[in-house]
Every structure is written in structure tokens, then in C-alpha cells.
XYZ file of C-alpha atoms in Angstrom:
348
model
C -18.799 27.434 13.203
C -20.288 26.753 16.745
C -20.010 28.129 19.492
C -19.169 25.934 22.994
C -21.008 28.704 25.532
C -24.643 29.753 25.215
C -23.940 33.217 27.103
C -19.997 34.079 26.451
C -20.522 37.665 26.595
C -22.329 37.345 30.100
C -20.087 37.703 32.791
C -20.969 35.160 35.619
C -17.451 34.635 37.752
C -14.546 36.178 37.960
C -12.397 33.761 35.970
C -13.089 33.038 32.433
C -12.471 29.038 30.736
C -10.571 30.296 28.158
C -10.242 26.754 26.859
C -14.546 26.426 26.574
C -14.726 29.868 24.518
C -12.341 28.573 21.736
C -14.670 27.837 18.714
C -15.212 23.604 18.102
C -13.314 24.829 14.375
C -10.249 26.248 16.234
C -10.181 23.271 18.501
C -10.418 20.726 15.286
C -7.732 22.277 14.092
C -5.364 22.155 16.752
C -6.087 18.763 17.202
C -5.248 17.615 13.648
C -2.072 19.359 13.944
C -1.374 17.264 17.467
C -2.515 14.140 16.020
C -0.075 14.668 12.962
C 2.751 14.463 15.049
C 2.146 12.570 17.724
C 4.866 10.261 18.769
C 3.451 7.120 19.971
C -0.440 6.404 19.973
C -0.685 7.056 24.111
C 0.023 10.576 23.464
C -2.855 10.819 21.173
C -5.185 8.769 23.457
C -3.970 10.957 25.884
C -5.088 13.913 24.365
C -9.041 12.481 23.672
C -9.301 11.382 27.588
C -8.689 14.962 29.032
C -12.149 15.543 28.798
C -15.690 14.745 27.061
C -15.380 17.582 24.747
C -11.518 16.582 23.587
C -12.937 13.205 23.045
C -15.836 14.009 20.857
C -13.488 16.615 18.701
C -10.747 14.327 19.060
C -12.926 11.805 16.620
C -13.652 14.213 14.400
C -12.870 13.466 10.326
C -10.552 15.795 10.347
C -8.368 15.138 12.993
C -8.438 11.385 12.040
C -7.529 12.121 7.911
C -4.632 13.385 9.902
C -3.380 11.289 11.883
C 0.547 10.506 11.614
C 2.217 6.876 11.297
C 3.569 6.632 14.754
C -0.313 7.497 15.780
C -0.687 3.594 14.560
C 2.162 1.967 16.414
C 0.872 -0.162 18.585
C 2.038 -3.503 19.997
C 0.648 -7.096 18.798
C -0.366 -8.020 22.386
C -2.334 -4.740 22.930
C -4.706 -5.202 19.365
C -8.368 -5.944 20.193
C -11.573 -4.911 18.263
C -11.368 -1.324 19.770
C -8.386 -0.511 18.432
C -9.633 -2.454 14.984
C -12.844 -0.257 14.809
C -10.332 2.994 15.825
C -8.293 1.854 12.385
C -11.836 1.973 10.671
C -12.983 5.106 11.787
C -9.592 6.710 10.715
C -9.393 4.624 7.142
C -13.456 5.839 6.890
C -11.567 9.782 7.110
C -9.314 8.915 4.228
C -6.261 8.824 6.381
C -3.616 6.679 4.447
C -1.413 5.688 7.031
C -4.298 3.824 8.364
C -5.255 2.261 5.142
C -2.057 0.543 4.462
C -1.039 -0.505 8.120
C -4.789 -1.903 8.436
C -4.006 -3.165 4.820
C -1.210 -5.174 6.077
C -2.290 -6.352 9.372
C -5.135 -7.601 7.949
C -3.468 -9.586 4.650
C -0.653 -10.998 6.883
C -2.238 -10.885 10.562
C -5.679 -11.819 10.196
C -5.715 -13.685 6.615
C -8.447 -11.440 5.151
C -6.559 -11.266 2.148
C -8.357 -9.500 -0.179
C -9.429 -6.947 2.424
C -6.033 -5.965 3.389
C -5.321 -5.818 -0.930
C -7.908 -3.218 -1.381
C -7.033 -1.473 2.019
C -3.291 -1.103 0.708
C -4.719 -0.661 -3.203
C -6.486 2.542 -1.827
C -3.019 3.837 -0.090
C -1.002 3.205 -3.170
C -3.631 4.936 -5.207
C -2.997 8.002 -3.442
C 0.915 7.523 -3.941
C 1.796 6.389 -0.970
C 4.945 4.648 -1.046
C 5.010 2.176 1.482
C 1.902 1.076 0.237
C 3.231 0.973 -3.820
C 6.427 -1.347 -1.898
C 4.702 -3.756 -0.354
C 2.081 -4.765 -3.515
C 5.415 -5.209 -5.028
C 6.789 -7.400 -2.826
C 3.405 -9.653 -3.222
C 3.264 -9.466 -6.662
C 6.592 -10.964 -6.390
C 5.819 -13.555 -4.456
C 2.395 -14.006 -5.270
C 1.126 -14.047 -1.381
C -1.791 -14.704 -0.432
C -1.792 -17.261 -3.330
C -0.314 -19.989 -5.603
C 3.451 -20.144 -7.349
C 1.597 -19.188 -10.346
C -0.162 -16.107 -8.645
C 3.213 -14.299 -9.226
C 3.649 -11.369 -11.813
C 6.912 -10.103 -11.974
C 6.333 -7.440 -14.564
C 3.510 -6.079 -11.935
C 5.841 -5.943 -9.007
C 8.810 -4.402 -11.319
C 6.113 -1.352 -12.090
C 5.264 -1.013 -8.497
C 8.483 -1.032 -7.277
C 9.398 1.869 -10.107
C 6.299 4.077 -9.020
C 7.378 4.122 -5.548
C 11.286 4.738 -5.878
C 10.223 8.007 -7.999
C 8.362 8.883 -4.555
C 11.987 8.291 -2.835
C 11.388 5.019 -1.226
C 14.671 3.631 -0.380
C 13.937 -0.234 -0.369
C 11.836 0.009 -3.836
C 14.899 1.775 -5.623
C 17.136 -0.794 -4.564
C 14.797 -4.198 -5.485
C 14.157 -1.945 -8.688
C 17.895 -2.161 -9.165
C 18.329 -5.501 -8.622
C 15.631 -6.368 -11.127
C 17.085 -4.641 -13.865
C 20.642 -6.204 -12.755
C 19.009 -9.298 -13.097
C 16.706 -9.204 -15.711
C 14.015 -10.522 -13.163
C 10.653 -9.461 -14.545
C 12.082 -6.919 -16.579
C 14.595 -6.534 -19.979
C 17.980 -7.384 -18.492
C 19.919 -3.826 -17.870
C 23.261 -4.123 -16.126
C 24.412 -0.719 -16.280
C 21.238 0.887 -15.508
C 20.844 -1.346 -12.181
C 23.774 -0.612 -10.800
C 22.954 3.033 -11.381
C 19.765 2.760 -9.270
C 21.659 0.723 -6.492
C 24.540 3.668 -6.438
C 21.544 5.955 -6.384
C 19.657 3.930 -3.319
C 23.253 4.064 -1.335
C 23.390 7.570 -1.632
C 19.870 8.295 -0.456
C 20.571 6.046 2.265
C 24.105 7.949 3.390
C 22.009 11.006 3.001
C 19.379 9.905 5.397
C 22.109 9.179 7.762
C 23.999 12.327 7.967
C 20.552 13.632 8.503
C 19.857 11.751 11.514
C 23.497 12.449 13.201
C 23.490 16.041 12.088
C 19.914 16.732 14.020
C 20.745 14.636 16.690
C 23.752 16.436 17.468
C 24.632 19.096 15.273
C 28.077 19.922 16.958
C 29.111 16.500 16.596
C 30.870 15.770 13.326
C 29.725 12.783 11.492
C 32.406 9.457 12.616
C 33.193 6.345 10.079
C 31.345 4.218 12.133
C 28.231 4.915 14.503
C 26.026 1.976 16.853
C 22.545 1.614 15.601
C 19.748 -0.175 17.699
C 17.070 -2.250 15.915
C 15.002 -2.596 19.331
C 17.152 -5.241 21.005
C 19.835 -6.147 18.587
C 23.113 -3.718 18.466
C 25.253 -3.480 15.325
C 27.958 -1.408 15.014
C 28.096 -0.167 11.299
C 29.370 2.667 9.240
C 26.700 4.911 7.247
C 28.293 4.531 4.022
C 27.375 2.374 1.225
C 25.320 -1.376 1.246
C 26.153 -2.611 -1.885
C 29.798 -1.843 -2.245
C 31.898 -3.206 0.348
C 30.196 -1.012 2.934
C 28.157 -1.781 5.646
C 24.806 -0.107 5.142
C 22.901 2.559 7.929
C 20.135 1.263 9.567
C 16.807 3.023 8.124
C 13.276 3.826 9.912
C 11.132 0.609 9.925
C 7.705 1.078 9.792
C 5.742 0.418 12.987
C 3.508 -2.171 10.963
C 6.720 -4.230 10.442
C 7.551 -4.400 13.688
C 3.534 -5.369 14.224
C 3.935 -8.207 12.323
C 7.319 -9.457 13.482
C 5.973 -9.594 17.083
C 2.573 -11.327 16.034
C 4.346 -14.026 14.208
C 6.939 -14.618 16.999
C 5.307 -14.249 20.428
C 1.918 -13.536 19.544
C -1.389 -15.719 18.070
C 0.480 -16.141 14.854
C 3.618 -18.058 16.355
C 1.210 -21.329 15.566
C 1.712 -20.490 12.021
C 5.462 -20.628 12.143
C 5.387 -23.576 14.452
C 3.760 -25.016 11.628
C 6.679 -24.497 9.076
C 5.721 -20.969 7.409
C 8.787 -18.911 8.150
C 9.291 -14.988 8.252
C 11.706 -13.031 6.262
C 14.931 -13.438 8.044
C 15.719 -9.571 7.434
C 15.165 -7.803 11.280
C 13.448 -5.017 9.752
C 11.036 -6.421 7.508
C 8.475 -8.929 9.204
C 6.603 -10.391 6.493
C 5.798 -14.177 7.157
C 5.118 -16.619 4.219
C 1.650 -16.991 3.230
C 2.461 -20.840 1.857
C 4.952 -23.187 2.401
C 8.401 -22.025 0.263
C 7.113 -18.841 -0.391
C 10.227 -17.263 -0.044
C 13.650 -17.849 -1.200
C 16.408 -19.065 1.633
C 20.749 -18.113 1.142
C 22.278 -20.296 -1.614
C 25.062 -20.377 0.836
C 24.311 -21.439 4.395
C 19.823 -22.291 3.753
C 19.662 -20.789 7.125
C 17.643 -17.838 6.042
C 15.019 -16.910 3.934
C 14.062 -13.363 2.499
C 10.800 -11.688 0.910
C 12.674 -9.840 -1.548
C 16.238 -8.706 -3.029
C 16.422 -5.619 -0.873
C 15.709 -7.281 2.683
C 18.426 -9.820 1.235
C 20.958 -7.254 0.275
C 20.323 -5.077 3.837
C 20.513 -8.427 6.119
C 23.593 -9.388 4.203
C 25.685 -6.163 5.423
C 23.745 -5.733 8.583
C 24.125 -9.418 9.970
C 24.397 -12.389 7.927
C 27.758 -11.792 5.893
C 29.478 -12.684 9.396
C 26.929 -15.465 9.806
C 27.402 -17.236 6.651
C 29.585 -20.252 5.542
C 32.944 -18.549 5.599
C 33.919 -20.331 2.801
C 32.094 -18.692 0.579
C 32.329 -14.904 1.474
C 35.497 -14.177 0.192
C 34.039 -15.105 -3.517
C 30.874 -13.494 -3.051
C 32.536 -9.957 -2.031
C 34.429 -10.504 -4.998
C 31.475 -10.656 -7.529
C 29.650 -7.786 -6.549
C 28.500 -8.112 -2.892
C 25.392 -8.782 -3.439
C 25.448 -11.216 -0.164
C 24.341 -14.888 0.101
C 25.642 -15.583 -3.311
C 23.709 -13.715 -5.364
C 20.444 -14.644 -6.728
C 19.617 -17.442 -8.663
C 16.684 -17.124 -10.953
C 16.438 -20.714 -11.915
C 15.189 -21.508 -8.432
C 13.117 -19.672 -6.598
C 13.867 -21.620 -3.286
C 17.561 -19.877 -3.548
C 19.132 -16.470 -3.119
């Protein structure tokens, strides 16, 4: 413990700096606990240029390990090697938020594949969800690779480890999986059981968010949700039955990516035929040509996985579609896009 003032007993003025005579311990402290809930990463930068001795406790271990996700949210146009080597110091404190969206910006952004692996390996080692989600999603696809890179039975156990955390999007590709018998013993009844179960979080999430937001308002069929600058009006009930589905958080790496790819140095990449996953939310570009699978209806769109399919399909593209087709597809389950087809991984 250290203290800031050589002589805080003596008595020199009048008025005291209260501030200078808290111990550097206290001060950590407070600062983790800011940095943990900071809302955007301004207010933390903020916070270290008040003053020289901010800044050098504001860098402290500590206060990094801590750091919350929104901390990370920055913009594609604003990343530079400062805010690169402020990602290191925080992944160098353990903090796993950092870990994983490092992890991902450098696997998708910045092709240093196996970087980003072991960056998001170290996250989902320490159970973090997000992290256990999106090695499924390349194991499914085998990113960063060839066709034969894929191992479905890999991505099937990733995507089980992280819905038993409560991760929305896992539980319902887990779901799908065993529906389909894609990388996994066939289950029909059990799949459906984990999609009911992934609605239901999902409802519960949104009576969450109306109830805090304004607790004497009672919850209404239908609410308008904003995903930046798209509007769709939907109802918070459930995705996979005939229900439109509530819009969840998206993690501010996903948005990252989404803006790199379309206005920012990776948009040469998708000029050159690599597409994203058409799912708003989601962000994830192909890492080869065909990577992902495209609607066995319209071939307009293409999705990284069964969930981003399933949420696009209630969120956007079931009024999008061939109209032709919807009526029949409702009919067999509303999956969206006509199901999945396992014979060809080019459809959905």
C-alpha cells in the first residue's frame, strides 16, 4: 500500500486534496469498478486523461482484468496500433472480453488466423460463451481453411458447452443439429426441446428489457426494435414457431466486423466475391469462396450458421423471399429459407 503524499499529516494550506490522500489501492479499486461498467470506451478514456496519476492507475492489471465489453466497442474506422497495443495490454491482464474480441478481429479482420484461434481458445477456456459460440461456428465451417477443415462433431460440443452457460444463439444451432442430425446422432424430439427452450430464454430476455426500461408500462404484443439503422417492428414472442423473434444484444465485435467488411479496408475482400453472413447481427465474412451456405429459396443470401438463418428468417427475409414458397415452408416447421439441406452445403 503506498502512499500518494510524502507529508499528509503536515498541514501546509488551508484546503486539503482529498482526492491525492486516497491510497494508489483505494484508487485501483475504484477504477476497476468504473472500468467494469463503462458504457462506451470514451468514458473510460475519459477517466485515464483527467490527470497523470488517473492515467498511470488507470493501466494498472487490475483495472484492465476488468474491463467490461462495451469498454471494447470501438468503430472500424477509429482502429490503429494504439488501440491494438491497448487490446494487448488488457489480454496481457487476463481480461477475457479482450481476448475474444482481439480473437476475432484478428482471425476475420486482419487474417492472423491462428492468432485470433488461440486468442479466442484462451476465452473459451475460461468459459466464456461468446468465445465457446464462435469456435463453433468455425468448426462448422472450417474458416480460416479448406472444405475438409470442417468438424462437425467439434462444433456440436462447442455449441453444447456454451448453451449450458445460457448463450442464446448456441442453444438454438445446438437444436438444430440434433433436429438435423448434422454432426451429431439424429434427435428430433430432443431438438425441438432445445429450440422451445432458446425461445423462451429469448421472451425472457425481452420482458426484461421492457420491464427495466419502463416498469409501469405493461409489456404490448408487438414492440419496434432498432438494429442501428434498420427498424423492424416485431413481437417478443417466439422465433421458431410462427412468431417473430425479439431482437437480442449483438456484441460490439460483430458490429466491428460488419463495418470493416462493408465500408472499411476489408470491403476489397467482398468486392472480390467473399460475402458476409446476410444475418444483420452477425458480421462474419467468408474466409474462402462458398464458405457459407445461401437460401434454397431465393440464393439471395447466405448465412454462417443455422441460428443467424433461423433469426434473419423472422426478422427480415421471410417477407423478402420468393413468395411462392413461404406458405410451404411455414407449414413444415418454420425453419425459414426452406430448411436446410445437408446434401449441399451451398444451400439452406
Amino acid at each position: 500500500m503506498k502512499r500518494p503524499l510524502k507529508h499528509l499529516h503536515k498541514r501546509t494550506t488551508d484546503k486539503h486534496d482529498f482526492f491525492d490522500a486516497l491510497f494508489d489501492d483505494l484508487v485501483v479499486f475504484i477504477l476497476s469498478k468504473l472500468s467494469s461498467t463503462a458504457s462506451s470506451p470514451s468514458q473510460f478514456i475519459n477517466i485515464l486523461s483527467t490527470c497523470k496519476r488517473l492515467n498511470r492507475l488507470g493501466l494498472h492489471r487490475l483495472v484492465l482484468s476488468k474491463a467490461g465489453p462495451k469498454v471494447f466497442s470501438i468503430k472500424a474506422k477509429n482502429w490503429s496500433e494504439h488501440v491494438h497495443r491497448f487490446f494487448k495490454l488488457c489480454v496481457n491482464a487476463g481480461n477475457l472480453n479482450a481476448c475474444y474480441t482481439l480473437g476475432m478481429i484478428r482471425f476475420y479482420c486482419l487474417k492472423n488466423r491462428a492468432s485470433g484461434l488461440s486468442l479466442m481458445a484462451k476465452a473459451a477456456m475460461k468459459s466464456h460463451a461468446q468465445a465457446l459460440y464462435s469456435l463453433a461456428v468455425i468448426q462448422f465451417n472450417g474458416s480460416g481453411g479448406t472444405k475438409r477443415d470442417k468438424d462437425l462433431r467439434a462444433g456440436v460440443a462447442l455449441c453444447a458447452r456454451a448453451s449450458l452457460l445460457g448463450h442464446i444463439d448456441a442453444l438454438r444451432e445446438l437444436g438444430h443439429c440434433l433436429q438435423d442430425g448434422y454432426g451429431v446422432k439424429q434427435n428430433v424430439s430432443e431438438g425441438r426441446r432445445l429450440l422451445v427452450k432458446a425461445n423462451a430464454l429469448e421472451l425472457a430476455f425481452v420482458i426484461r428489457a421492457v420491464t427495466s426500461a419502463s416498469p409501469s408500462r405493461s409489456l404490448s404484443t408487438s414492440s419496434v426494435l432498432t438494429w442501428r439503422a434498420v427498424d423492424y417492428t416485431v413481437c417478443p414472442l417466439l422465433s421458431d414457431y410462427g412468431y417473430n423473434v425479439a431482437v437480442p444484444v449483438v456484441q460490439p465485435v460483430n458490429w466491428f466486423m460488419r463495418e470493416w467488411f462493408e465500408t472499411g479496408p476489408g470491403r476489397v475482400e467482398m468486392v472480390a466475391g467473399l460475402r458476409l453472413c446476410a444475418h444483420i447481427g452477425c458480421g462474419r465474412p467468408e474466409t474462402r469462396a462458398h464458405e457459407f451456405r445461401r437460401c434454397s429459396v431465393c440464393g439471395k443470401v447466405n448465412y454462417c450458421s443455422r441460428g443467424c438463418q433461423a433469426l434473419d428468417w423472422k426478422l427480415r427475409h421471410k417477407m423478402e423471399c420468393s413468395p411462392e414458397e413461404v406458405v410451404g415452408e411455414d407449414n413444415n416447421g418454420g425453419a425459414g429459407g426452406g430448411g436446410v439441406d445437408l446434401g449441399n452445403d451451398d444451400v439452406v
